[in-house]
Coordinates of C-alpha atoms in Angstrom, one line a residue:
Chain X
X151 CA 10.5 164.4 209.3
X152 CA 12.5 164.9 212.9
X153 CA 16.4 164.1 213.3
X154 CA 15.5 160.9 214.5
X155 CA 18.3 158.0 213.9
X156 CA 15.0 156.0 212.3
X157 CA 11.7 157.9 211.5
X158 CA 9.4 156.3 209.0
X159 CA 5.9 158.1 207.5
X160 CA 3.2 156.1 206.1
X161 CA 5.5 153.5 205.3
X162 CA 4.0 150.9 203.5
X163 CA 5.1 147.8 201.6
X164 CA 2.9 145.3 199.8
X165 CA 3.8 141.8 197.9
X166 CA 1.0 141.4 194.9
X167 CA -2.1 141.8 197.3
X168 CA -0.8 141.0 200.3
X169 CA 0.0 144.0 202.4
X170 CA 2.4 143.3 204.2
X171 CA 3.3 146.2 206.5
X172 CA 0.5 149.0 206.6
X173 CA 1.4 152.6 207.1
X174 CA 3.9 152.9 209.5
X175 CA 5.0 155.9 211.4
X176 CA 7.5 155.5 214.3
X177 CA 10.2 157.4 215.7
X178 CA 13.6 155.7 217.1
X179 CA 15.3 158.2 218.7
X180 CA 19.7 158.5 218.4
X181 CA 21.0 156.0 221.2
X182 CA 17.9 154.2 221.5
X183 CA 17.7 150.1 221.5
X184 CA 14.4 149.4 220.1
X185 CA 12.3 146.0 220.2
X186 CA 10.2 145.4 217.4
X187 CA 7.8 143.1 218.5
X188 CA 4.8 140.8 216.9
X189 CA 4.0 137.1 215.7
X190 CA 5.3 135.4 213.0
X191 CA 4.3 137.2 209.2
X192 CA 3.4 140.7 210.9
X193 CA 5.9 142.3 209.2
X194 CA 8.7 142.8 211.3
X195 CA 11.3 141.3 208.4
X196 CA 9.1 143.3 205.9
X197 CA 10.0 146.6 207.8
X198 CA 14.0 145.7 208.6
X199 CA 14.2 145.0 204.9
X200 CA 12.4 148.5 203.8
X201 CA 14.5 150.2 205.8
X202 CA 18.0 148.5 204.9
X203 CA 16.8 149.1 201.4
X204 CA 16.6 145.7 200.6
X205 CA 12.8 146.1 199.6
X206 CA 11.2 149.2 198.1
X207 CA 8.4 150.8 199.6
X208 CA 5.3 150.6 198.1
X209 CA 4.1 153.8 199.7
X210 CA 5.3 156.7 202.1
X211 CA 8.7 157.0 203.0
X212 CA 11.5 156.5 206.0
X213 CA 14.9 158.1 206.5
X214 CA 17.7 156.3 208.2
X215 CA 20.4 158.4 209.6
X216 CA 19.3 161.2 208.0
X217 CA 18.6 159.8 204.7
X218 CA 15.7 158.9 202.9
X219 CA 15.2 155.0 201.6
X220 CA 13.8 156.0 198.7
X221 CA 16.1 158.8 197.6
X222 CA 19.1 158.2 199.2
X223 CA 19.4 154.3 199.5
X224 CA 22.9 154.4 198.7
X225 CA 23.7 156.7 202.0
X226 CA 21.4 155.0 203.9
X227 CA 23.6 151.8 203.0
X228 CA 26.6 153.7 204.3
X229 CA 25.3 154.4 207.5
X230 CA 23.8 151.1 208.5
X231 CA 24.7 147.8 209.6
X232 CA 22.8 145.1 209.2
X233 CA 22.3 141.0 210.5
X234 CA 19.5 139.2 208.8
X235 CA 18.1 136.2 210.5
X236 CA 20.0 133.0 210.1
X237 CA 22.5 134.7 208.7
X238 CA 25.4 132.7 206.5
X239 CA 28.7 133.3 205.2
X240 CA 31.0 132.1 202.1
X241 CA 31.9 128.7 204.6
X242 CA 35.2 128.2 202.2
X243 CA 37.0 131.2 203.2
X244 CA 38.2 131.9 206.4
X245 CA 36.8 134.6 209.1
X246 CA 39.3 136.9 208.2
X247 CA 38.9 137.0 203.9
X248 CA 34.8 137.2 205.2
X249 CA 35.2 140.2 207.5
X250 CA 37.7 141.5 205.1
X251 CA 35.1 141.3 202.0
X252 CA 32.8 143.1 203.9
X253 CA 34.8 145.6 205.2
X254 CA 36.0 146.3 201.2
X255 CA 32.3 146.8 200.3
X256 CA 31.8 149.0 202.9
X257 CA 34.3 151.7 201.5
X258 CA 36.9 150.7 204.1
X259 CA 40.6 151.2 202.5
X260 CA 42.6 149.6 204.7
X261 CA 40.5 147.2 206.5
X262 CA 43.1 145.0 208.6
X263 CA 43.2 146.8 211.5
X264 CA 39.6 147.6 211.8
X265 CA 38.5 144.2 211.9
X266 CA 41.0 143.2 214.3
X267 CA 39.8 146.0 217.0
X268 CA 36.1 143.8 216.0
X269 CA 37.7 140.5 216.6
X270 CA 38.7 141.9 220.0
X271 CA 35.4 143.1 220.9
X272 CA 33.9 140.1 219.6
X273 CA 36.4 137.8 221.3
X274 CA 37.6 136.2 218.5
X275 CA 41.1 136.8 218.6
X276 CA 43.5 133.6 217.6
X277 CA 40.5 132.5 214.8
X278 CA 41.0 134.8 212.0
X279 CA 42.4 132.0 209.9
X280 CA 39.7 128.8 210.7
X281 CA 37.0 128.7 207.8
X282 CA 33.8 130.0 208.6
X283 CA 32.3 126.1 207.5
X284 CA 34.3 125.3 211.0
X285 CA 32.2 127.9 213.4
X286 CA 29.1 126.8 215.3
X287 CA 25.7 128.7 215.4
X288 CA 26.6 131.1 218.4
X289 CA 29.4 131.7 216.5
X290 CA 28.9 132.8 213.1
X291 CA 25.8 134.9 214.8
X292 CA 28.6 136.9 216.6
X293 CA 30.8 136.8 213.1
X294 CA 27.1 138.4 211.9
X295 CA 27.7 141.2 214.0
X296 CA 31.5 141.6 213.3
X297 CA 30.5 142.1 209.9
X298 CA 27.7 144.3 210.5
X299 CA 29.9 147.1 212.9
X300 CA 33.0 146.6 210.8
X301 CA 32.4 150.2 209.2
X302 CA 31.3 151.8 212.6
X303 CA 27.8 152.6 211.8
X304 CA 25.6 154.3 213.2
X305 CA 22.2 152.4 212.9
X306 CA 22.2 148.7 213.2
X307 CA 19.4 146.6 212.2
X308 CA 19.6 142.9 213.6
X309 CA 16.9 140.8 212.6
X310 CA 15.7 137.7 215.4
X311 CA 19.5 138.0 216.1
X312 CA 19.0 135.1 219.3
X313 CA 17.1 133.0 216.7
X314 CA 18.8 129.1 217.2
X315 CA 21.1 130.2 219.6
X316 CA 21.4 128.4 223.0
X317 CA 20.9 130.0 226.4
X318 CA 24.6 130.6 226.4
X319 CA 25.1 132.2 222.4
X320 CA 22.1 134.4 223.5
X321 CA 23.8 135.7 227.0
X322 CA 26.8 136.7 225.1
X323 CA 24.8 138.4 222.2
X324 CA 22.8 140.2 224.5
X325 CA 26.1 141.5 226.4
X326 CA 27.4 142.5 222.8
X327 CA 24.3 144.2 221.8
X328 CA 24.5 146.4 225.2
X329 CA 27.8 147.4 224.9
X330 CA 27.4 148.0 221.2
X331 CA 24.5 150.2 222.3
X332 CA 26.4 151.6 225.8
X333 CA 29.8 152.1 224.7
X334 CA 29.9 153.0 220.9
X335 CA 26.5 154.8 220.7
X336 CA 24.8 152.6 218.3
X337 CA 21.2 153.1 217.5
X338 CA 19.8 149.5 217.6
X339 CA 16.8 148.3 216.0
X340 CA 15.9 144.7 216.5
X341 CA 13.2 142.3 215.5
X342 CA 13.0 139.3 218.3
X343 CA 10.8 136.8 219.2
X344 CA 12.2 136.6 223.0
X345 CA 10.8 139.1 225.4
X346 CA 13.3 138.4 228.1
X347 CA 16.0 139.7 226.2
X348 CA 13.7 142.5 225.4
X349 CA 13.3 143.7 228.7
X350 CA 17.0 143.2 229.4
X351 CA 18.3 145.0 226.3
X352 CA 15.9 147.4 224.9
X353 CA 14.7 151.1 225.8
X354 CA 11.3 151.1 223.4
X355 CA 9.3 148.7 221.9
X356 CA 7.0 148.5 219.2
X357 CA 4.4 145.8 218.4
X358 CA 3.5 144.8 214.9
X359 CA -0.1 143.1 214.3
X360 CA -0.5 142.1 210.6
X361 CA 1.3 144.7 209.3
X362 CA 0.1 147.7 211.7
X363 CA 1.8 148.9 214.6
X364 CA -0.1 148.8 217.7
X365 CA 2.2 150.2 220.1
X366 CA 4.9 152.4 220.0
X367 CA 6.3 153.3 223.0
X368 CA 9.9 153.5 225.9
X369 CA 9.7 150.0 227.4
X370 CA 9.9 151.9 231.3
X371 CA 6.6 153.4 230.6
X372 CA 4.9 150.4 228.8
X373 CA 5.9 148.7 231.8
X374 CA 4.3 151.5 234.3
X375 CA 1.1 151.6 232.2
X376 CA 0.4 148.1 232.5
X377 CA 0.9 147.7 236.7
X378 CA -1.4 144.4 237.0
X379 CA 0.7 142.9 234.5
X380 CA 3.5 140.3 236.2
X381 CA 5.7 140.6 233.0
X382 CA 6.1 141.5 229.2
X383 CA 4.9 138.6 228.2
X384 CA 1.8 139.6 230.0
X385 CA 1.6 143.0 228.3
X386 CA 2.4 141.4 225.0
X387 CA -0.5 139.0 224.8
X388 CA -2.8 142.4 226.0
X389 CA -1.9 144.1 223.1
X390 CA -1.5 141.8 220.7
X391 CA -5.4 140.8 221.8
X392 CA -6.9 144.6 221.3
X393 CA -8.7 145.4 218.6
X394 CA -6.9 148.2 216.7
X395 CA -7.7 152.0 217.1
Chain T
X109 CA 39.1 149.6 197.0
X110 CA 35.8 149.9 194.8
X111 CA 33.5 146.8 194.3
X112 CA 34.0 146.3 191.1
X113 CA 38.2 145.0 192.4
X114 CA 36.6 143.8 195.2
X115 CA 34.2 141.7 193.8
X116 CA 36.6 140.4 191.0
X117 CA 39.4 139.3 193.9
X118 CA 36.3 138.1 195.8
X119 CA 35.1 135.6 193.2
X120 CA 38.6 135.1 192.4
X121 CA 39.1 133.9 195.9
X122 CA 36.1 131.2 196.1
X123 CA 36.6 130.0 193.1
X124 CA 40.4 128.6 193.8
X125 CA 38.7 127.5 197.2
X126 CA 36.0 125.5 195.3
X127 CA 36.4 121.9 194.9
X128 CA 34.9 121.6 191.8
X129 CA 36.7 124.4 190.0
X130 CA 39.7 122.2 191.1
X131 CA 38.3 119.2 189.5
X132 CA 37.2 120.8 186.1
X133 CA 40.9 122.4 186.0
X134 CA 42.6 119.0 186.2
X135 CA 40.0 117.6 183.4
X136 CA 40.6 120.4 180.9
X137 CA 44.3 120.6 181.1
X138 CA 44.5 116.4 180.9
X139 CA 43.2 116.5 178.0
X140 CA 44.6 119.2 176.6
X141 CA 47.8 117.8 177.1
X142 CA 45.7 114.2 175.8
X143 CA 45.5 116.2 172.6
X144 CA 48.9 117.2 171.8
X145 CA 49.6 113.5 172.8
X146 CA 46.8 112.2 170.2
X147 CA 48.0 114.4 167.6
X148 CA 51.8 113.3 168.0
X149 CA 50.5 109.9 168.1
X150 CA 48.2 109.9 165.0
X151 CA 52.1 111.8 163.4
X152 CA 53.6 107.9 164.5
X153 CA 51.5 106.1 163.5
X154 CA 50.5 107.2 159.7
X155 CA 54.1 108.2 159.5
X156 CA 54.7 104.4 160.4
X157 CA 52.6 102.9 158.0
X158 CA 53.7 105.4 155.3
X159 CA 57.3 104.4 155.4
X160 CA 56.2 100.8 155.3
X161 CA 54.3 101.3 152.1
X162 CA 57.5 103.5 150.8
X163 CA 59.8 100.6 151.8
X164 CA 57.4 98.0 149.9
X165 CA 57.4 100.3 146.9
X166 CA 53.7 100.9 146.8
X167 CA 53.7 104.5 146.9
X168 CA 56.3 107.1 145.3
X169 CA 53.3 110.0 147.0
X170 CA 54.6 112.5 149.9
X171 CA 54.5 111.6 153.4
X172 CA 51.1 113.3 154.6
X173 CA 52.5 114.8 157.4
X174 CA 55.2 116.6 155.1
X175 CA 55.1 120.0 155.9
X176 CA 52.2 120.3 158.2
X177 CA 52.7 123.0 160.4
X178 CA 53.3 121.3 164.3
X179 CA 50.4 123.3 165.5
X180 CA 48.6 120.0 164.1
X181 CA 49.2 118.6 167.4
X182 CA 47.3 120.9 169.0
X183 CA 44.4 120.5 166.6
X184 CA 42.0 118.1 169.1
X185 CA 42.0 120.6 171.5
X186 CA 39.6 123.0 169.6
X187 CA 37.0 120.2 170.8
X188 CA 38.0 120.2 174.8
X189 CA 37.8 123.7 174.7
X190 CA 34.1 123.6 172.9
X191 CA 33.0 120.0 175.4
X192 CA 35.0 120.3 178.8
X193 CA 35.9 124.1 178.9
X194 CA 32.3 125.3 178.2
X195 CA 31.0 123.3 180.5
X196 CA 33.4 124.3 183.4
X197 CA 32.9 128.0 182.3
X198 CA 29.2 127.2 183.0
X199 CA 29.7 125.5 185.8
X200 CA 31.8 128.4 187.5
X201 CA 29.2 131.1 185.7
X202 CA 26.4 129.8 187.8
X203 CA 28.1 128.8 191.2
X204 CA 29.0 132.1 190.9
X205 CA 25.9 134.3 191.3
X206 CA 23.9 131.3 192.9
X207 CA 26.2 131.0 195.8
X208 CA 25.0 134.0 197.1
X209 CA 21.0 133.2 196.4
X210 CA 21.5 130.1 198.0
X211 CA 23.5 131.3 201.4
X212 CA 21.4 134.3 201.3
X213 CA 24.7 136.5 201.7
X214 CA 23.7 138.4 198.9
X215 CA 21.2 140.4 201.3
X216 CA 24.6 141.7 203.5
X217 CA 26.7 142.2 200.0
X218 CA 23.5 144.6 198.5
X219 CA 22.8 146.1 202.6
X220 CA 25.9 147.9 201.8
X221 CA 26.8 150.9 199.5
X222 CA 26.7 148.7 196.4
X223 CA 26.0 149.5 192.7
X224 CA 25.2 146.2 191.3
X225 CA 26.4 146.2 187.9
X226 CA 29.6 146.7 189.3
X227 CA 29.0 143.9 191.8
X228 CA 28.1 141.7 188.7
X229 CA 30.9 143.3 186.1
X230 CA 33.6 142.7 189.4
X231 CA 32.2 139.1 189.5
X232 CA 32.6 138.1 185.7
X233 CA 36.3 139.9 185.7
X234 CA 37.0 137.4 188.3
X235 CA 35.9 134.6 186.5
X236 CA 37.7 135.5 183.3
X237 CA 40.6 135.9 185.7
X238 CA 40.2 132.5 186.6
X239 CA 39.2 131.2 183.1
X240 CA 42.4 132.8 181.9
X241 CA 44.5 131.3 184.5
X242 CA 43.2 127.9 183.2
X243 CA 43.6 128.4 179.5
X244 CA 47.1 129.9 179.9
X245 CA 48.4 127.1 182.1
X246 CA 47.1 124.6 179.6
X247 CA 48.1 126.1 176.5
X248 CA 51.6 126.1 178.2
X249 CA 51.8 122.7 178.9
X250 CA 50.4 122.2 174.8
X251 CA 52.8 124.8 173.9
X252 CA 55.7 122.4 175.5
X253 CA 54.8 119.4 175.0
X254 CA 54.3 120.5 170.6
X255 CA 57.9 121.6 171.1
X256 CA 59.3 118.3 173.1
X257 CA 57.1 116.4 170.1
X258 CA 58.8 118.7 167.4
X259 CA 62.2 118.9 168.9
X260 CA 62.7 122.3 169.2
X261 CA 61.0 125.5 170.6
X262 CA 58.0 126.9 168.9
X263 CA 58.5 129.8 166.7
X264 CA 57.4 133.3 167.3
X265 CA 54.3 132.7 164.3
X266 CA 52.8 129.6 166.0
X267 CA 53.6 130.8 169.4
X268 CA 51.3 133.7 168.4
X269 CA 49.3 131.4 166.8
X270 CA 48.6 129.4 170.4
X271 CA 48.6 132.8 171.9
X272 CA 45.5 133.8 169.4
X273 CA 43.7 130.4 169.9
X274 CA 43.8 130.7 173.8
X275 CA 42.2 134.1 173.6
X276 CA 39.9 132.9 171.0
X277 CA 39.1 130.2 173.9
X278 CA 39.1 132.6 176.0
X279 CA 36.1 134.9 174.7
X280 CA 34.2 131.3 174.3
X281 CA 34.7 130.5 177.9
X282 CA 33.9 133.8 179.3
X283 CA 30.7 134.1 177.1
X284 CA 29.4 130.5 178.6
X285 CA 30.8 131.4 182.0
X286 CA 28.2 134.7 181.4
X287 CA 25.5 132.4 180.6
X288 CA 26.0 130.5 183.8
X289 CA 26.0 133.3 185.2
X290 CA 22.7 134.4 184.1
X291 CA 20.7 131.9 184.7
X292 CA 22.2 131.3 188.3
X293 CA 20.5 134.8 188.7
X294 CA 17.3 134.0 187.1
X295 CA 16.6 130.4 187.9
X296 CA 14.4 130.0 190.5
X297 CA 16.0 126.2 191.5
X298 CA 19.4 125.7 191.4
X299 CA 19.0 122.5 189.3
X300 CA 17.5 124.6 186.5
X301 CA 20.1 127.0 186.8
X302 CA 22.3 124.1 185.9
X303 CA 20.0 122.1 183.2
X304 CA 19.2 125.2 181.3
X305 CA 22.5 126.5 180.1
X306 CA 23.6 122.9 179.4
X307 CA 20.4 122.8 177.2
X308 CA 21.6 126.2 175.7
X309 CA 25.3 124.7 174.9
X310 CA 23.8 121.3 173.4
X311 CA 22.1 123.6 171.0
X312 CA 24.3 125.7 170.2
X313 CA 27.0 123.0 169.8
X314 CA 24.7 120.3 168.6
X315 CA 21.7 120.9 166.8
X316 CA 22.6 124.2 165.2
X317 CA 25.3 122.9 163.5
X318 CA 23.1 120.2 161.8
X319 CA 21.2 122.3 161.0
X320 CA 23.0 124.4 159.0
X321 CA 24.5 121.6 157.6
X322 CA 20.9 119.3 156.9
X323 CA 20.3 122.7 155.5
X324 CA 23.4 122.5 152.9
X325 CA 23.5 119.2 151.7
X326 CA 26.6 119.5 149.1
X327 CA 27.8 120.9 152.3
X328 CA 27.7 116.7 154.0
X329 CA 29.9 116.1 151.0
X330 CA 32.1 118.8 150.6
X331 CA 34.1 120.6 153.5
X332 CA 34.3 123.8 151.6
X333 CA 30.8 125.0 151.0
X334 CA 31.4 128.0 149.3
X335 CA 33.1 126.4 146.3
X336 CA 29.4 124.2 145.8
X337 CA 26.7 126.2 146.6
X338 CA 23.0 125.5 146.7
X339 CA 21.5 128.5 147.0
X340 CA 18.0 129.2 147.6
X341 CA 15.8 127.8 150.4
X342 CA 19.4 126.3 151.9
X343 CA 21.0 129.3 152.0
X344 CA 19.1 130.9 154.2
X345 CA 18.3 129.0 156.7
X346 CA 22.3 128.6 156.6
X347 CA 22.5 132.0 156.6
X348 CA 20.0 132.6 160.1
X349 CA 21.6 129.3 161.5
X350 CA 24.9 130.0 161.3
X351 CA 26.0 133.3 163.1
X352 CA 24.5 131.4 166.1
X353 CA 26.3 128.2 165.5
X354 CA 28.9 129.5 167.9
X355 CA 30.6 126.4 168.6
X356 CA 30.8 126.3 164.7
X357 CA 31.9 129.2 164.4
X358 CA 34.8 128.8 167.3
X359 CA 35.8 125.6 165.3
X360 CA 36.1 127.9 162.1
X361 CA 38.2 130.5 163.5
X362 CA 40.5 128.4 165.4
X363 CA 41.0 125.6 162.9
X364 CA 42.0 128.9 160.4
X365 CA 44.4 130.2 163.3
X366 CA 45.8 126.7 163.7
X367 CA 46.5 126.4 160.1
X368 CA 44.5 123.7 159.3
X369 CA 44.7 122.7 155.5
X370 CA 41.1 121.5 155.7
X371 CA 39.7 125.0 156.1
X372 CA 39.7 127.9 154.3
X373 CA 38.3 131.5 154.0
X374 CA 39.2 134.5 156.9
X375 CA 38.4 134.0 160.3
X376 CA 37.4 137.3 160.6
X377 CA 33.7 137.4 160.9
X378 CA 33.6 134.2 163.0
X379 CA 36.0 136.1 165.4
X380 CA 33.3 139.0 165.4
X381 CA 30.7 137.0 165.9
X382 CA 31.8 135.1 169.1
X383 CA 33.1 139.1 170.7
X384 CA 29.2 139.8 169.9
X385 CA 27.6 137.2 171.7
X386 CA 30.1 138.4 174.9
X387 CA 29.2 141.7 174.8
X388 CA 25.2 141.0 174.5
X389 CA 26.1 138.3 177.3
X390 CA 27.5 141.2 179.6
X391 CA 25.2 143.5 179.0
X392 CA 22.0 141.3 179.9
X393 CA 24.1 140.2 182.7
X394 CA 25.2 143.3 184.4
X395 CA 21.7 144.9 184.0
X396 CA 20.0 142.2 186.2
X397 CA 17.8 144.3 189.1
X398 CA 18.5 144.2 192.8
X399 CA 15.5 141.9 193.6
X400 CA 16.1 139.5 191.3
X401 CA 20.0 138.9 192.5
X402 CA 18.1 138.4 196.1
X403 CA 15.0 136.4 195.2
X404 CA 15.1 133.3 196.9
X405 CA 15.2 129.8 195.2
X406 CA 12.3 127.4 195.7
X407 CA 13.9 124.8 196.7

């Protein structure tokens, strides 16, 4: 397998007889903001969860940050960050004891200082205290992410991270994603429905069609391959239509 | 800080946020302190009528309440700590690991370097924090109001005494607390994770007990079974019944530590019994897989 921040080989992941996700091998390069793409039960959670180690594979293999899923989840853990869609929190406690929690089972000793460099990236300073059952949608979708960098890592898997937010809560997510991406190097993997914020955020996409992936490539060149298409959306519904190779 | 401590201070932390925990706290330690109240009470009252009957001349026979030991008073709580305390340990046992399967948080708690038996052991330290913090505050408040009843401080032996029943208590609470526990990780709706133990505790405080004692006639008529024994057919099933009596067997021991005249024998094996069924609780706890602590409930 190559250096690559996310490289996965025959990865495959079935529930009973339902396979869900079908031999998948893709590259995501260090740096890279990726787009997983595809409708509703073709496997995009599947593959976020394989490769946060949430799930076991049923066959083949991935490594994350230079660590294999299989045989290294626990590393793989370390190196990752990770927002699941709709993602809750323990409402009674306030933003701070949540982040702090987190930070403690990341391995972080002395979290407090950590999470307040977050809270200023995030722009949440002067909330720390006010209970998590308090913050709105937008909000606790941003607290997602606070929790999910707090240990500085290196891959972060966000899964439909605009999902329920308004036009506003997805504008500032979107900002946060590309200077997650621009300024701290994050490798960013991302599962989303919306292909505006695709082509504002990410630099390859993949599509996922009942479990197979039937495009892999960097979003500039999908774009170029495609020149009679108006948008993504276009392109989308092309490949989504093909029959597969 | 490892995840076992941070677990433990996490559940620790809930719980004291919980509104229910808060509820069940009040509860136990009202009638806890109902007990030592009912106990002094009963002490008035027979003591009352006693002196009567003295004064009439119908009796020259010792007042019953000559020289029984003050821990009397505390007697009545051996049954809040069997009703009301197992039932909040069971309570707290499953809010505990459902919380997570119902918010779904558990996916970011095991998406991070995580061994889960220390997750789960980190949990249950924090609820026997908790569940310690309750039985010592309402064993203080027994332990004063005995000595306000008696007119002077406890001595050191019952002090020990209320020391030894609390952690007896204590190892009860903490094995239900476990069961909630369990079954708020294996239940796949929250109501069953709820019903079931209940079901388990009725059992085990209910039916087993009549059990053994349907099973030991004599047993109806005398309160010390070993002096009229029936052998036989009775004593077996008596003999399979009873180790799992638990609430039986936490009655036993405690009334023995309390110094109840009524009881006799060692408390010994009833003791080992109850640290059994916590151990075997733990164990089938802790070793609960990572998809089963995130399967989802259907509900």
């Amino acid at each position: 397998m190559t250096k690559s921040a996310i490289a996965t080989d025959n990865l495959s992941k079935s529930y009973g007889s339902t396979l869900a996700l079908d031999a998948l091998s893709l590259e995501v390069a260090a740096g890279e903001v990726f787009g997983l793409l595809g409708h509703n039960g073709a496997g995009k959670t599947t593959t976020v969860n394989v490769l946060t180690t949430l799930l076991e594979p049923t066959q083949g293999d991935a490594e994350v940050a230079g660590h294999s899923v299989i045989a290294d989840a626990r590393a793989v853990r370390g190196a990752i960050g990770y927002l699941p869609e709709n993602v809750q929190f323990y409402d009674n406690l306030t933003l701070i004891e949540n982040l702090r929690f987190f930070a403690e089972l990341s391995g972080l000793r002395r979290p407090d200082q950590r999470i307040r460099d977050v809270l200023r990236i995030l722009d949440f300073e002067g909330r720390d205290r006010q209970r998590l059952g308090t913050f709105s949608k937008g909000m606790r979708q941003r607290v997602g992410i606070a929790q999910a960098i707090l240990h500085a890592p290196s891959v972060l898997f966000l899964d439909e991270p605009t999902s329920g937010l308004d036009p506003e809560g997805v504008r500032t997510l979107r900002e946060t994603i590309v200077r997650l991406n621009s300024e701290f190097g994050m490798t960013i993997f991302m599962n989303t429905h919306l292909l505006s914020e695709v082509t504002k955020t990410c630099t390859s996409i993949g599509i996922l069609r009942g479990g197979t992936l039937v495009h892999h490539d960097t979003l500039a060149k999908t774009l170029a391959d495609f020149p009679g298409e108006d948008s993504l959306e276009e392109i989308y519904f092309q490949l989504e239509s093909e029959p597969v190779s | 800080m490892n995840t076992f401590l941070v677990s433990a201070r996490h559940e620790m932390l809930n719980t004291r946020r919980a509104r229910t925990a808060h509820i069940l706290l009040i509860v136990f330690i009202g009638m806890v302190i109902a007990s030592s109240v009912i106990g002094w009470v009963t002490n008035q009252t027979v003591t009352g009528v006693y002196n009567k009957v003295v004064a009439d001349g119908l009796t020259t026979a010792p007042n019953p309440f000559a020289g029984v030991s003050p821990l009397y008073y505390a007697r009545n709580a051996v049954i809040y700590v069997l009703l009301i305390g197992s039932l909040m340990a069971i309570v707290l046992g499953v809010q505990a690991t459902l919380r997570d399967r119902k918010a779904s948080t558990v996916d970011l708690v095991l998406s991070r370097p995580v061994a889960t038996p220390a997750r789960l052991l980190g949990q249950l330290a924090g609820l026997a924090v908790v569940l310690a913090a309750v039985i010592a505050i309402s064993f203080s408040v027994s332990w004063l109001i005995i000595s306000i009843i008696n007119g002077a401080p406890l001595g050191w032996d019952d002090t020990g005494r209320v020391i030894a029943f609390g952690s007896l208590s204590w190892v009860l609470l903490t094995a239900f607390a476990l069961l909630g526990m369990l079954t708020g990780l294996r239940s796949k709706q929250e109501t069953t994770a709820l019903l079931v133990p209940f079901v388990i505790w009725s059992a085990v405080a209910f039916v087993l007990p009549q059990i053994g004692t349907a099973a030991r006639p004599v047993a109806l008529l005398n309160p010390v079974p070993a002096v009229a024994s029936t052998g036989g057919y009775f004593d077996v099933v008596s003999a399979f019944t009873g180790p799992l009596s638990l609430t039986e067997q936490f009655k036993r021991a405690s009334s023995m530590i309390l110094q109840d005249p009524n009881v006799t024998g060692e408390a010994t094996s009833s003791i080992l019994i109850l640290l059994a069924f916590l151990v075997v609780m733990t164990v089938v706890v802790v070793v609960t897989p990572r998809n089963r602590m995130r399967s989802g409930l259907n509900e």
